[in-house]
Amino acid sequence: MSNDPLLQPYQLKHLTLRNRILITSHEPAYAEDGMPKARYRAYHGERARAGVALTMTAGSASVSRDSPPAFNNILAWKDEVVPWMRELADECHEAGAAVMIQLTHLGRRTRWDQGDWLPVVSSGGEREAAHRASPKLAEDWDITRIIGDYADAAERMQAAGLDGIELECYGHLLDQFWSPLTNTLDGPYGGDLDNRLRLTFDVLSEIRKRCGPEFIVGLRATFDERLPGGIDGGMGLQIAERLTASGMVDFLNVIRGHIDTDPGLTDVIPIQGMPAAPHLDFAARIRAATGLPVFHAARIPDLATARHAVASGALDMVGMTRAHLADPHLVAKLLAGEEERIRPCVGANYCLDRIYQGGMALCLHNPSSGREIELPHRIAAAEHPLRVTVVGAGPGGLEAARVAAERGHAVTVLEAASQPGGQLRLAARSERRREMLSVIGWRMAECERRGVIFRFNTYADVETVAETRPDVVVVATGGMPDGPVLARGDDLTVSAWDILSGDAAPGRNVLIYDDAGDHAALQAAEVIAKAGGQVEIVFPDRNVAPEVMSMNLVPYVRSLQKAGAVMTVTWRVREVLRDGNGLIARLGSDYGDAVQERRVDQVVVNHGTRPLDDIYFGLKPGSLNKGAVDYAALVTGAPQEIVTNASGGYTLYRIGDAVAARNVHAAIHDALRLMRLI
């Protein structure tokens, strides 16, 4: 048996877990009609087969009609969920993994205009900042109904063959009752701590009555809201001790913080640039105080941190949820002694940020996660090895090279720069986004393992590509800053890239015009502020940086507010004029004919990118397919077979920003689904 702390079995009541790694309850928003159908099952099954001990399905599975999901969660109040959950559980059990689910009533953390348009209910009337619904105060009949709904849902999951359930008590109805900030009730369910806990104990009692003492029941709960007047660490310990003393709780999954605002949520679930495992010591204190099995997950992205968490006695089971989105085969690689080959989670939070905007959870640099059916994680070998030439060593180009090499093709990569990374290397100049380099580093290591040939400092033209005698050419040259942008004065501006690369020195009084709405302008603002400059960022949109999703926006806003930066929405920079030693920026608006002016010494423009595609159009006449892509084949997983120029010497494709400005995930996705069948 291995001596690795992570590979030791763990006994949870009657259930033997094969190691100490779990996927915590989370909602990837893969449900169909509120049911965990094929996509959902494939996602969990892949990770179960790879060796995870316990997979927690369905974060925030709803137990009641008046708890409509704010995004695509499982509807645990429907009887039809049982056979779907049974199929999922059976598949995971066959692979040796245990399966649980998280049940909840959202309380105020939803909206009245979702689902059946029923009133939002809570223990207080204060609306939640994130979802903006004003709840009604729970009445006696609401409480009776909800207790029954919890027990009904628990019975459904027991009938489906799950190993247990977890009740969600952070930001949801049960802990809304716990917190002095959100419980304004009188009578048996309001007032002192025992009364505020009464609903939870009534729910637990009814679940035990229906499901028996052996069914595993735990709580994922906040034991310190980190809000003035809310549940603090001392009160949280009292709650944990009362839960333990009840004998009805088999484990605690520890949360620290609050999730009713974007900043609060980001502190609970930290992203890249934030400290790893910030709440681990707190979870350890809960474990020491209660003696109950303790689970925990909060930015534990790598096995070294996870190993420390278990070896130090802080945790019994360590959650590595986002890490399993990045690499579902994490445990299998650990077991095989290939820890260095694990695709790292870079904390970009593309997964969570997408679900809070109504999309599926997707990993920034593993497009197969969530697409297990159409884009399997394992790359099949090609029947006929080819010579593949990739132009550009950014994330898309490296993914194309990696996949082609996994297929068994002979791959050459031509890159104009002295090192790989493309635009991502610019992004990683920010200390907060330094981890993005792992997107490049992992692919470089995989390419080198497969014998990919790299030619750096090579500006590719048609002749250079021809010298590689390719059967397939993939153009992944990315983009360059787009312009001109203004009606007048573009020559008086610099781009956000100029600031990030150091090609332009930061000014002292700077106006940044961001009509792309992505990371570049915010990063440039941070560089200027750090150099001592005063910054105003102007956005034509009604929101700040609309392409930077909610949790990623939080650290930017914090740092820029601290630096005194001003963020102005609904205005456009129309023109820039020279004014002595300075500049005058004239602003207009899409909303009317209002005009403003700013006198500054530097104007920085972020207008996105345009394709760097000269090499593609140079290669197009000599290609078999004239660069055409069969989109139907691409999205259905069929081979590309277009031939419109029989005299051509190679098949030609372009991907990523060389096609049109998108993002890192899109470039990698392009490469994977194209190359996996070539």
XYZ file of C-alpha atoms in Angstrom:
678
model
C 0.000 0.000 0.000
C 1.157 3.525 -0.777
C 2.341 5.742 2.079
C 0.873 8.808 0.358
C -1.617 10.386 2.818
C -3.952 11.117 -0.088
C -4.167 7.450 -1.057
C -5.208 6.120 2.346
C -8.778 4.814 2.605
C -11.208 6.589 4.889
C -14.088 5.059 6.818
C -17.163 7.297 6.905
C -19.688 5.442 9.008
C -20.289 2.183 7.081
C -18.873 3.638 3.834
C -15.255 2.960 2.879
C -13.845 5.718 0.684
C -10.882 4.497 -1.364
C -8.759 7.616 -0.872
C -8.926 11.098 0.634
C -9.864 13.072 -2.485
C -13.397 14.162 -3.223
C -15.198 16.357 -5.695
C -17.320 18.670 -3.574
C -20.904 19.458 -4.391
C -21.096 21.901 -7.256
C -23.501 22.662 -10.027
C -21.862 22.643 -13.479
C -25.235 23.530 -15.013
C -25.310 20.449 -17.234
C -28.850 19.438 -16.260
C -31.518 19.034 -18.925
C -35.059 19.887 -17.827
C -33.751 19.891 -14.272
C -32.551 16.290 -14.619
C -29.013 14.826 -14.540
C -29.110 13.188 -17.949
C -26.328 11.921 -20.248
C -23.995 14.943 -20.082
C -24.227 15.100 -16.310
C -23.634 11.362 -15.973
C -20.667 11.385 -18.353
C -19.018 14.195 -16.392
C -19.182 12.403 -13.047
C -18.540 8.967 -14.534
C -15.270 10.102 -16.112
C -13.932 11.230 -12.743
C -15.226 8.168 -10.928
C -13.422 5.857 -13.353
C -10.239 7.878 -12.862
C -10.187 7.105 -9.151
C -11.808 9.886 -7.135
C -13.172 8.522 -3.846
C -16.388 10.521 -3.616
C -18.142 12.670 -6.159
C -20.679 15.114 -4.800
C -23.228 15.826 -7.480
C -25.511 18.751 -7.914
C -24.629 21.753 -5.865
C -27.840 23.418 -4.703
C -30.268 20.757 -5.877
C -33.652 22.333 -5.167
C -36.062 20.652 -2.740
C -39.057 22.960 -3.229
C -41.057 24.607 -5.980
C -40.552 28.003 -4.367
C -36.782 27.512 -4.531
C -36.302 27.901 -8.289
C -32.683 27.630 -9.376
C -31.050 30.851 -10.406
C -29.177 28.801 -13.005
C -29.488 25.252 -14.306
C -29.661 23.174 -11.105
C -31.195 19.743 -10.500
C -34.820 19.728 -9.367
C -34.798 17.329 -6.436
C -38.477 18.019 -5.707
C -39.528 16.027 -8.772
C -40.070 12.270 -8.558
C -38.652 11.858 -12.050
C -35.196 12.706 -10.706
C -34.924 9.243 -9.120
C -34.172 7.095 -12.191
C -31.730 9.673 -13.550
C -29.851 9.825 -10.267
C -29.913 6.032 -10.061
C -28.214 5.754 -13.462
C -25.562 8.232 -12.385
C -25.008 6.501 -9.046
C -24.794 3.053 -10.632
C -22.172 4.182 -13.132
C -20.023 5.781 -10.432
C -20.452 2.835 -8.058
C -19.349 0.419 -10.760
C -16.157 2.472 -11.016
C -15.589 2.290 -7.246
C -16.598 5.847 -6.313
C -19.162 6.888 -3.734
C -21.894 9.338 -4.747
C -23.768 11.987 -2.782
C -25.835 15.055 -3.587
C -26.325 18.473 -2.028
C -29.900 19.435 -1.197
C -31.106 22.930 -0.472
C -33.837 25.448 -0.300
C -32.362 28.655 -1.677
C -34.447 30.959 0.448
C -33.737 34.511 -0.685
C -30.860 33.422 -2.966
C -33.020 33.222 -6.070
C -35.594 35.303 -7.925
C -39.372 35.454 -7.948
C -39.413 35.589 -11.763
C -37.840 32.130 -12.171
C -39.569 28.770 -12.289
C -43.222 29.005 -11.257
C -43.089 32.692 -10.255
C -43.717 31.997 -6.586
C -42.738 34.445 -3.854
C -39.216 34.142 -2.489
C -39.264 33.097 1.171
C -36.746 33.641 3.969
C -36.372 34.333 7.680
C -36.028 38.068 7.040
C -37.219 40.640 4.560
C -33.840 41.991 3.452
C -33.077 41.299 -0.193
C -29.888 39.539 -1.195
C -27.512 41.792 -3.131
C -26.610 39.147 -5.713
C -30.133 38.072 -6.731
C -32.055 41.197 -5.706
C -35.248 39.470 -4.646
C -37.182 40.830 -1.674
C -38.392 37.808 0.292
C -41.570 37.338 2.270
C -41.197 36.298 5.904
C -41.645 32.558 6.302
C -44.963 31.614 7.875
C -45.689 28.520 9.950
C -47.170 26.732 6.971
C -44.109 27.589 4.864
C -41.865 26.042 7.474
C -43.961 22.880 7.760
C -44.037 22.524 3.986
C -40.295 23.055 3.566
C -39.401 20.528 6.270
C -41.457 17.966 4.380
C -39.854 18.964 1.076
C -36.376 18.331 2.471
C -37.347 14.905 3.717
C -39.089 14.021 0.444
C -35.965 14.942 -1.504
C -33.763 12.914 0.859
C -36.023 9.889 0.364
C -35.726 10.285 -3.403
C -31.940 10.241 -3.191
C -31.941 7.233 -0.921
C -34.246 5.469 -3.369
C -31.829 6.343 -6.184
C -29.057 4.468 -4.367
C -26.911 7.420 -3.356
C -24.528 6.928 -0.447
C -25.692 10.051 1.320
C -26.728 13.673 1.140
C -25.393 17.033 2.186
C -27.561 19.976 3.247
C -26.351 23.363 2.035
C -26.096 25.943 4.800
C -24.132 28.822 3.367
C -26.103 31.683 1.891
C -29.217 29.501 1.628
C -32.389 29.122 3.650
C -31.102 27.037 6.564
C -28.271 29.382 7.467
C -30.409 32.414 6.658
C -32.313 31.197 9.729
C -28.990 30.789 11.615
C -27.644 34.287 11.079
C -28.676 37.277 13.188
C -28.287 39.348 10.018
C -30.972 37.511 8.088
C -33.360 36.177 10.752
C -35.869 38.709 12.019
C -38.545 36.192 13.006
C -40.285 36.007 16.363
C -41.401 32.832 18.042
C -39.889 29.372 17.852
C -37.728 30.006 14.772
C -36.288 33.406 15.637
C -34.484 35.120 18.491
C -31.753 33.178 20.301
C -29.341 30.734 18.685
C -31.322 27.631 19.646
C -34.424 29.041 17.999
C -32.517 30.077 14.886
C -31.176 26.514 14.599
C -34.576 24.931 15.121
C -35.450 24.675 11.422
C -32.226 22.808 10.688
C -32.834 20.334 13.491
C -36.460 19.872 12.448
C -35.259 19.102 8.914
C -32.617 16.683 10.182
C -35.118 14.945 12.452
C -37.596 14.436 9.630
C -34.854 13.130 7.299
C -33.691 10.663 9.974
C -37.289 9.595 10.585
C -37.777 8.881 6.880
C -34.328 7.580 5.864
C -33.107 5.928 9.062
C -29.931 6.296 11.128
C -27.575 4.601 8.654
C -28.118 6.933 5.695
C -25.206 9.371 5.609
C -26.208 12.986 6.195
C -23.816 15.923 6.366
C -23.886 19.701 6.214
C -21.877 22.064 4.076
C -22.068 25.150 6.187
C -20.531 28.507 6.947
C -19.247 28.630 10.506
C -18.001 32.202 10.152
C -19.794 34.610 7.830
C -17.044 37.229 8.204
C -19.694 39.937 8.326
C -20.221 42.412 11.183
C -23.213 41.274 13.203
C -23.371 37.892 11.527
C -22.153 34.443 12.486
C -18.581 34.833 13.738
C -16.073 32.116 14.535
C -17.220 31.781 18.124
C -20.882 31.413 17.198
C -19.889 29.064 14.399
C -18.145 26.790 16.886
C -21.290 26.740 19.012
C -23.330 25.761 15.962
C -20.876 23.020 15.038
C -20.925 21.678 18.604
C -24.733 21.624 18.682
C -24.843 19.790 15.350
C -22.352 17.252 16.653
C -24.230 16.743 19.912
C -27.453 16.036 18.030
C -26.059 12.762 16.700
C -27.867 13.378 13.413
C -24.905 14.717 11.437
C -22.207 12.431 10.017
C -19.795 15.002 8.577
C -19.230 18.726 8.233
C -18.081 20.346 5.017
C -16.619 23.619 6.263
C -17.171 26.988 4.608
C -15.857 30.322 5.827
C -17.396 33.525 4.509
C -20.551 34.754 2.804
C -21.770 34.561 -0.786
C -24.429 37.241 -1.027
C -22.101 39.600 -2.947
C -19.513 39.010 -5.671
C -16.623 40.002 -3.368
C -17.914 37.714 -0.625
C -18.296 34.798 -3.032
C -14.792 35.346 -4.366
C -13.340 35.239 -0.854
C -15.166 31.961 -0.170
C -13.975 30.447 -3.463
C -10.692 32.261 -4.226
C -9.425 32.613 -7.776
C -5.944 32.944 -9.301
C -3.667 35.443 -7.625
C -5.336 34.870 -4.269
C -3.791 32.718 -1.509
C -4.158 28.957 -1.737
C -6.205 27.162 0.920
C -6.989 30.356 2.894
C -9.596 28.683 5.133
C -7.733 25.455 5.869
C -6.711 26.420 9.417
C -10.291 27.395 10.203
C -11.568 24.031 8.945
C -8.971 22.350 11.165
C -10.326 24.229 14.198
C -13.836 22.961 13.466
C -12.500 19.420 13.195
C -10.622 19.691 16.484
C -13.635 21.147 18.301
C -16.200 18.621 17.100
C -14.411 15.389 16.343
C -16.716 14.940 13.345
C -15.268 14.040 9.934
C -14.445 17.303 8.178
C -14.407 17.938 4.426
C -13.266 21.197 2.897
C -12.505 22.793 -0.448
C -11.412 26.359 -1.196
C -8.638 26.852 -3.723
C -6.801 23.603 -3.087
C -5.524 23.364 -6.666
C -2.617 20.942 -6.407
C -1.710 17.676 -4.775
C 1.008 19.195 -2.585
C -1.517 21.457 -0.855
C -4.049 18.627 -0.643
C -1.432 16.282 0.803
C -0.534 18.808 3.482
C -4.215 19.261 4.378
C -4.624 15.548 5.114
C -1.163 14.819 6.528
C -1.408 17.715 8.993
C -4.734 16.454 10.313
C -6.604 19.539 9.172
C -9.042 17.533 7.030
C -10.339 14.012 6.665
C -11.333 14.461 3.007
C -9.944 17.175 0.750
C -12.016 18.712 -2.007
C -10.347 19.253 -5.386
C -13.288 20.237 -7.532
C -11.870 22.819 -9.912
C -8.706 20.724 -10.139
C -10.865 17.865 -11.472
C -12.418 20.167 -14.050
C -8.901 20.879 -15.301
C -7.865 17.214 -15.157
C -10.482 14.538 -14.448
C -7.685 11.947 -14.403
C -5.894 13.611 -11.500
C -6.152 10.591 -9.180
C -5.293 8.119 -11.957
C -2.108 10.045 -12.726
C -1.248 10.148 -9.032
C -1.725 6.384 -8.803
C 0.381 5.863 -11.925
C 3.264 7.945 -10.549
C 2.665 10.650 -13.164
C 1.888 13.544 -10.873
C 3.971 15.878 -13.040
C 1.610 15.221 -15.988
C -1.504 16.492 -14.220
C -3.077 19.362 -16.147
C -2.985 22.162 -13.566
C -5.914 24.257 -12.480
C -4.796 27.845 -13.074
C -7.598 29.410 -11.044
C -8.956 31.378 -14.008
C -12.452 30.550 -12.722
C -13.932 30.299 -16.195
C -15.928 27.417 -14.746
C -17.759 29.260 -11.963
C -17.947 32.619 -13.667
C -19.798 31.049 -16.598
C -22.533 29.445 -14.503
C -23.241 32.739 -12.757
C -23.877 34.177 -16.214
C -26.221 31.360 -17.182
C -23.776 29.144 -19.062
C -22.331 25.675 -18.516
C -19.215 25.319 -16.390
C -16.235 24.984 -18.715
C -12.544 24.785 -17.910
C -10.372 27.500 -19.433
C -7.852 25.027 -20.759
C -9.627 21.682 -20.833
C -12.472 21.926 -23.358
C -13.386 18.272 -22.833
C -14.724 18.917 -19.335
C -18.486 19.104 -19.639
C -18.167 17.825 -23.202
C -17.133 14.265 -22.338
C -19.573 12.784 -24.863
C -18.608 14.857 -27.883
C -14.961 15.569 -26.950
C -13.546 12.594 -25.027
C -10.571 13.302 -22.782
C -8.520 10.510 -24.337
C -7.093 11.158 -27.794
C -7.210 8.193 -30.182
C -4.251 7.365 -32.416
C -4.570 8.167 -36.125
C -4.557 5.370 -38.694
C -2.168 7.220 -40.980
C 0.597 9.448 -39.548
C 0.865 12.845 -41.207
C 3.225 15.796 -41.179
C 1.527 18.671 -39.347
C 2.903 22.207 -39.269
C 1.531 24.672 -36.745
C 2.236 28.381 -37.153
C 2.132 30.074 -33.764
C 2.887 28.801 -30.243
C 0.139 30.465 -28.252
C -2.378 28.344 -26.346
C -4.331 27.366 -29.487
C -1.237 26.494 -31.494
C 0.229 24.445 -28.646
C -3.047 22.575 -28.194
C -3.129 21.800 -31.926
C 0.443 20.531 -31.688
C -0.273 18.480 -28.551
C -3.359 16.782 -29.969
C -1.719 16.103 -33.331
C 1.269 14.568 -31.559
C -1.023 12.439 -29.353
C -2.562 11.185 -32.589
C 0.876 10.047 -33.704
C 1.560 12.755 -36.298
C 4.962 14.349 -36.859
C 4.532 17.944 -35.705
C 6.583 21.077 -36.305
C 5.734 24.395 -34.643
C 6.966 27.693 -36.119
C 6.964 30.653 -33.740
C 8.165 34.194 -34.449
C 8.974 34.950 -30.806
C 11.799 33.510 -28.751
C 9.428 31.663 -26.420
C 5.915 30.218 -26.483
C 2.778 31.831 -25.087
C 1.573 34.477 -27.502
C -0.931 36.910 -25.997
C -1.109 34.798 -22.839
C 2.449 35.763 -21.954
C 1.360 39.405 -21.946
C -1.552 38.581 -19.641
C 0.765 36.704 -17.300
C 2.910 39.805 -16.762
C 0.375 40.695 -14.107
C 1.382 39.053 -10.833
C -2.224 38.088 -10.217
C -2.443 36.213 -13.521
C 1.004 34.608 -13.379
C -0.567 31.161 -13.062
C -1.833 31.462 -16.644
C 1.673 30.487 -17.729
C 0.809 26.928 -16.668
C -1.600 26.769 -19.632
C 1.516 27.091 -21.775
C 3.920 25.146 -19.571
C 1.763 22.033 -19.407
C 1.305 21.937 -23.176
C 4.989 22.490 -23.820
C 5.837 19.566 -21.555
C 3.286 17.326 -23.265
C 4.534 18.366 -26.716
C 8.156 17.718 -25.784
C 7.186 14.334 -24.392
C 5.718 13.486 -27.797
C 8.659 14.779 -29.803
C 7.154 17.949 -31.273
C 9.795 20.048 -33.052
C 9.824 23.747 -32.131
C 11.466 26.432 -34.249
C 11.455 29.708 -32.336
C 12.581 33.075 -33.693
C 11.114 31.929 -37.002
C 8.855 34.314 -38.888
C 6.820 31.969 -41.040
C 6.074 32.794 -44.647
C 4.803 30.552 -47.420
C 8.299 29.352 -48.260
C 9.170 28.570 -44.651
C 6.015 26.511 -44.240
C 6.654 24.713 -47.549
C 10.083 23.642 -46.314
C 8.393 21.517 -43.632
C 6.581 19.507 -46.384
C 3.274 19.537 -44.498
C 0.192 17.440 -45.056
C -1.733 19.730 -42.700
C -1.080 23.370 -41.779
C -2.723 25.024 -38.768
C -2.433 28.809 -38.540
C -2.622 29.930 -34.912
C -1.002 33.327 -35.179
C -3.428 35.129 -32.884
C -4.163 38.807 -33.268
C -2.800 42.308 -32.862
C -4.395 45.389 -31.302
C -7.260 46.599 -33.451
C -7.550 50.091 -34.805
C -8.051 52.814 -35.816
C -10.731 53.484 -33.229
C -11.345 57.205 -32.998
C -12.781 59.767 -35.358
C -9.537 61.698 -34.901
C -6.345 61.325 -32.925
C -5.522 57.592 -33.012
C -1.875 58.547 -33.545
C -1.894 60.288 -30.161
C -2.871 57.119 -28.284
C -1.130 53.949 -27.178
C -2.667 50.493 -26.851
C -3.205 48.529 -23.659
C -0.697 46.041 -25.074
C 1.911 48.821 -25.273
C 1.492 49.404 -21.547
C 1.531 45.696 -20.652
C 4.594 44.936 -22.770
C 6.537 47.949 -21.555
C 6.740 49.437 -25.042
C 5.050 52.585 -23.686
C 5.833 54.069 -20.281
C 2.823 54.716 -18.016
C 1.663 58.337 -17.884
C 0.873 60.369 -14.785
C -2.701 61.370 -15.626
C -4.170 58.695 -17.862
C -7.465 58.049 -19.579
C -8.065 54.455 -20.657
C -10.747 53.872 -23.257
C -11.961 50.281 -23.093
C -14.517 49.300 -25.674
C -13.373 45.663 -25.730
C -14.334 45.105 -22.108
C -11.774 42.389 -21.445
C -8.827 41.952 -19.087
C -6.299 44.042 -21.015
C -7.601 47.479 -20.026
C -7.918 46.556 -16.352
C -4.420 45.094 -16.334
C -3.042 48.214 -18.009
C -4.839 50.337 -15.400
C -3.169 48.351 -12.632
C 0.265 48.813 -14.228
C -0.282 52.582 -14.490
C -1.659 52.857 -10.943
C 1.243 50.840 -9.562
C 3.643 53.249 -11.291
C 1.954 56.120 -9.476
C -0.367 57.337 -12.226
C -3.929 58.525 -11.783
C -6.328 56.522 -13.946
C -9.810 56.911 -15.310
C -11.242 54.027 -17.354
C -14.074 54.856 -19.726
C -16.445 52.101 -20.860
C -19.127 52.613 -23.527
C -21.150 49.814 -21.916
C -23.511 50.098 -18.976
C -21.227 47.786 -16.954
C -17.554 47.828 -16.069
C -15.517 45.456 -18.296
C -18.463 43.268 -19.410
C -16.201 40.500 -20.775
C -14.513 40.083 -17.390
C -16.960 37.936 -15.471
C -18.073 38.581 -11.918
C -15.541 36.754 -9.741
C -12.592 37.709 -11.947
C -13.653 41.348 -11.732
C -13.467 41.468 -7.946
C -9.653 41.646 -7.490
C -9.371 44.290 -10.213
C -11.986 46.523 -8.628
C -10.412 46.116 -5.196
C -6.944 47.108 -6.369
C -8.129 49.953 -8.611
C -10.431 51.420 -5.967
C -7.556 51.326 -3.494
C -5.420 53.213 -6.026
C -8.131 55.841 -6.490
C -8.938 54.878 -10.071
C -12.205 56.139 -11.541
C -14.436 53.864 -13.635
C -16.888 55.648 -15.894
C -19.595 53.797 -17.834
C -21.823 54.759 -20.812
C -19.267 57.090 -22.408
C -17.104 56.752 -25.518
C -13.882 58.523 -26.408
C -14.677 60.074 -29.788
C -11.435 61.922 -30.498
C -8.122 62.951 -28.996
C -6.496 66.340 -29.653
C -3.062 67.723 -28.846
C -3.185 70.529 -26.233
C 0.274 71.935 -25.549
C 2.168 69.297 -23.621
C -1.015 67.384 -22.928
C -4.014 65.837 -24.618
C -7.717 66.571 -24.676
C -10.011 63.534 -24.944
C -13.540 64.301 -26.115
C -16.202 61.937 -24.922
C -19.620 61.219 -26.373
C -22.371 58.753 -25.596
C -24.561 56.233 -27.378
C -27.394 57.414 -25.160
C -27.618 60.973 -26.468
C -25.664 63.971 -27.734
C -23.965 64.893 -24.458
C -20.255 65.735 -24.666
C -17.498 65.803 -22.055
C -13.773 66.512 -22.135
C -10.802 65.247 -20.163
C -7.341 66.861 -20.098
C -4.717 64.136 -19.631
C -1.161 63.344 -20.566
C -1.840 59.847 -21.964
C -4.743 58.052 -23.639
C -4.684 54.253 -23.698
C -7.038 52.366 -26.000
C -8.251 48.782 -25.692
C -10.241 47.932 -28.789
C -9.662 44.189 -28.845
C -7.669 42.449 -31.552
C -7.846 41.851 -35.271
C -6.573 38.605 -36.809
C -2.919 38.356 -37.693
C -3.758 36.364 -40.797
C -1.395 37.299 -43.644
C 0.233 33.872 -43.570
C -3.165 32.179 -43.762
C -4.186 34.063 -46.885
C -0.735 33.456 -48.365
C -1.127 29.713 -47.863
C -4.769 29.523 -48.935
C -4.218 29.226 -52.763
C -1.900 26.253 -52.316
C -4.210 24.285 -50.038
C -6.512 21.405 -50.877
C -9.502 22.917 -49.048
C -8.797 26.633 -49.619
C -9.009 26.989 -45.832
C -12.644 25.856 -45.707
C -14.000 24.070 -42.638
C -16.990 21.746 -42.678
C -18.815 23.151 -39.655
C -21.346 20.334 -39.518
C -18.508 17.803 -39.328
C -16.654 19.930 -36.799
C -19.491 20.130 -34.294
C -20.676 16.527 -34.742
C -17.229 14.942 -34.494
C -16.836 13.840 -38.109
C -13.600 14.118 -40.135
C -12.895 17.112 -42.353
C -13.107 15.969 -45.986
C -13.465 19.190 -48.020
C -11.342 19.281 -51.184
C -11.926 22.226 -53.511
C -8.455 22.404 -55.039
C -7.188 18.998 -56.114
C -3.807 20.427 -57.050
C -3.188 21.711 -53.529
C -0.391 20.292 -51.443
C -1.843 20.413 -47.910
C -4.991 20.961 -45.899
C -5.162 24.387 -44.258
C -6.957 25.584 -41.135
C -6.809 28.570 -38.849
C -7.917 28.720 -35.244
C -8.344 31.067 -32.306
C -7.795 34.786 -32.646
C -6.294 34.239 -36.090
C -9.957 33.788 -37.116
C -11.583 36.418 -34.898
C -11.007 37.849 -31.425
C -12.364 35.471 -28.782
C -10.635 34.008 -25.725
C -8.185 31.332 -24.565
C -10.835 28.651 -24.169
C -12.152 29.242 -27.681
C -8.671 28.900 -29.185
C -7.978 25.653 -27.337
C -11.454 24.347 -28.135
C -10.914 25.127 -31.830
C -7.681 23.177 -31.790
C -8.979 20.154 -29.905
C -12.133 19.498 -31.869
C -10.382 20.081 -35.175
C -7.238 18.046 -34.583
C -8.703 15.085 -32.695
C -9.934 13.582 -35.990
C -7.082 14.611 -38.327
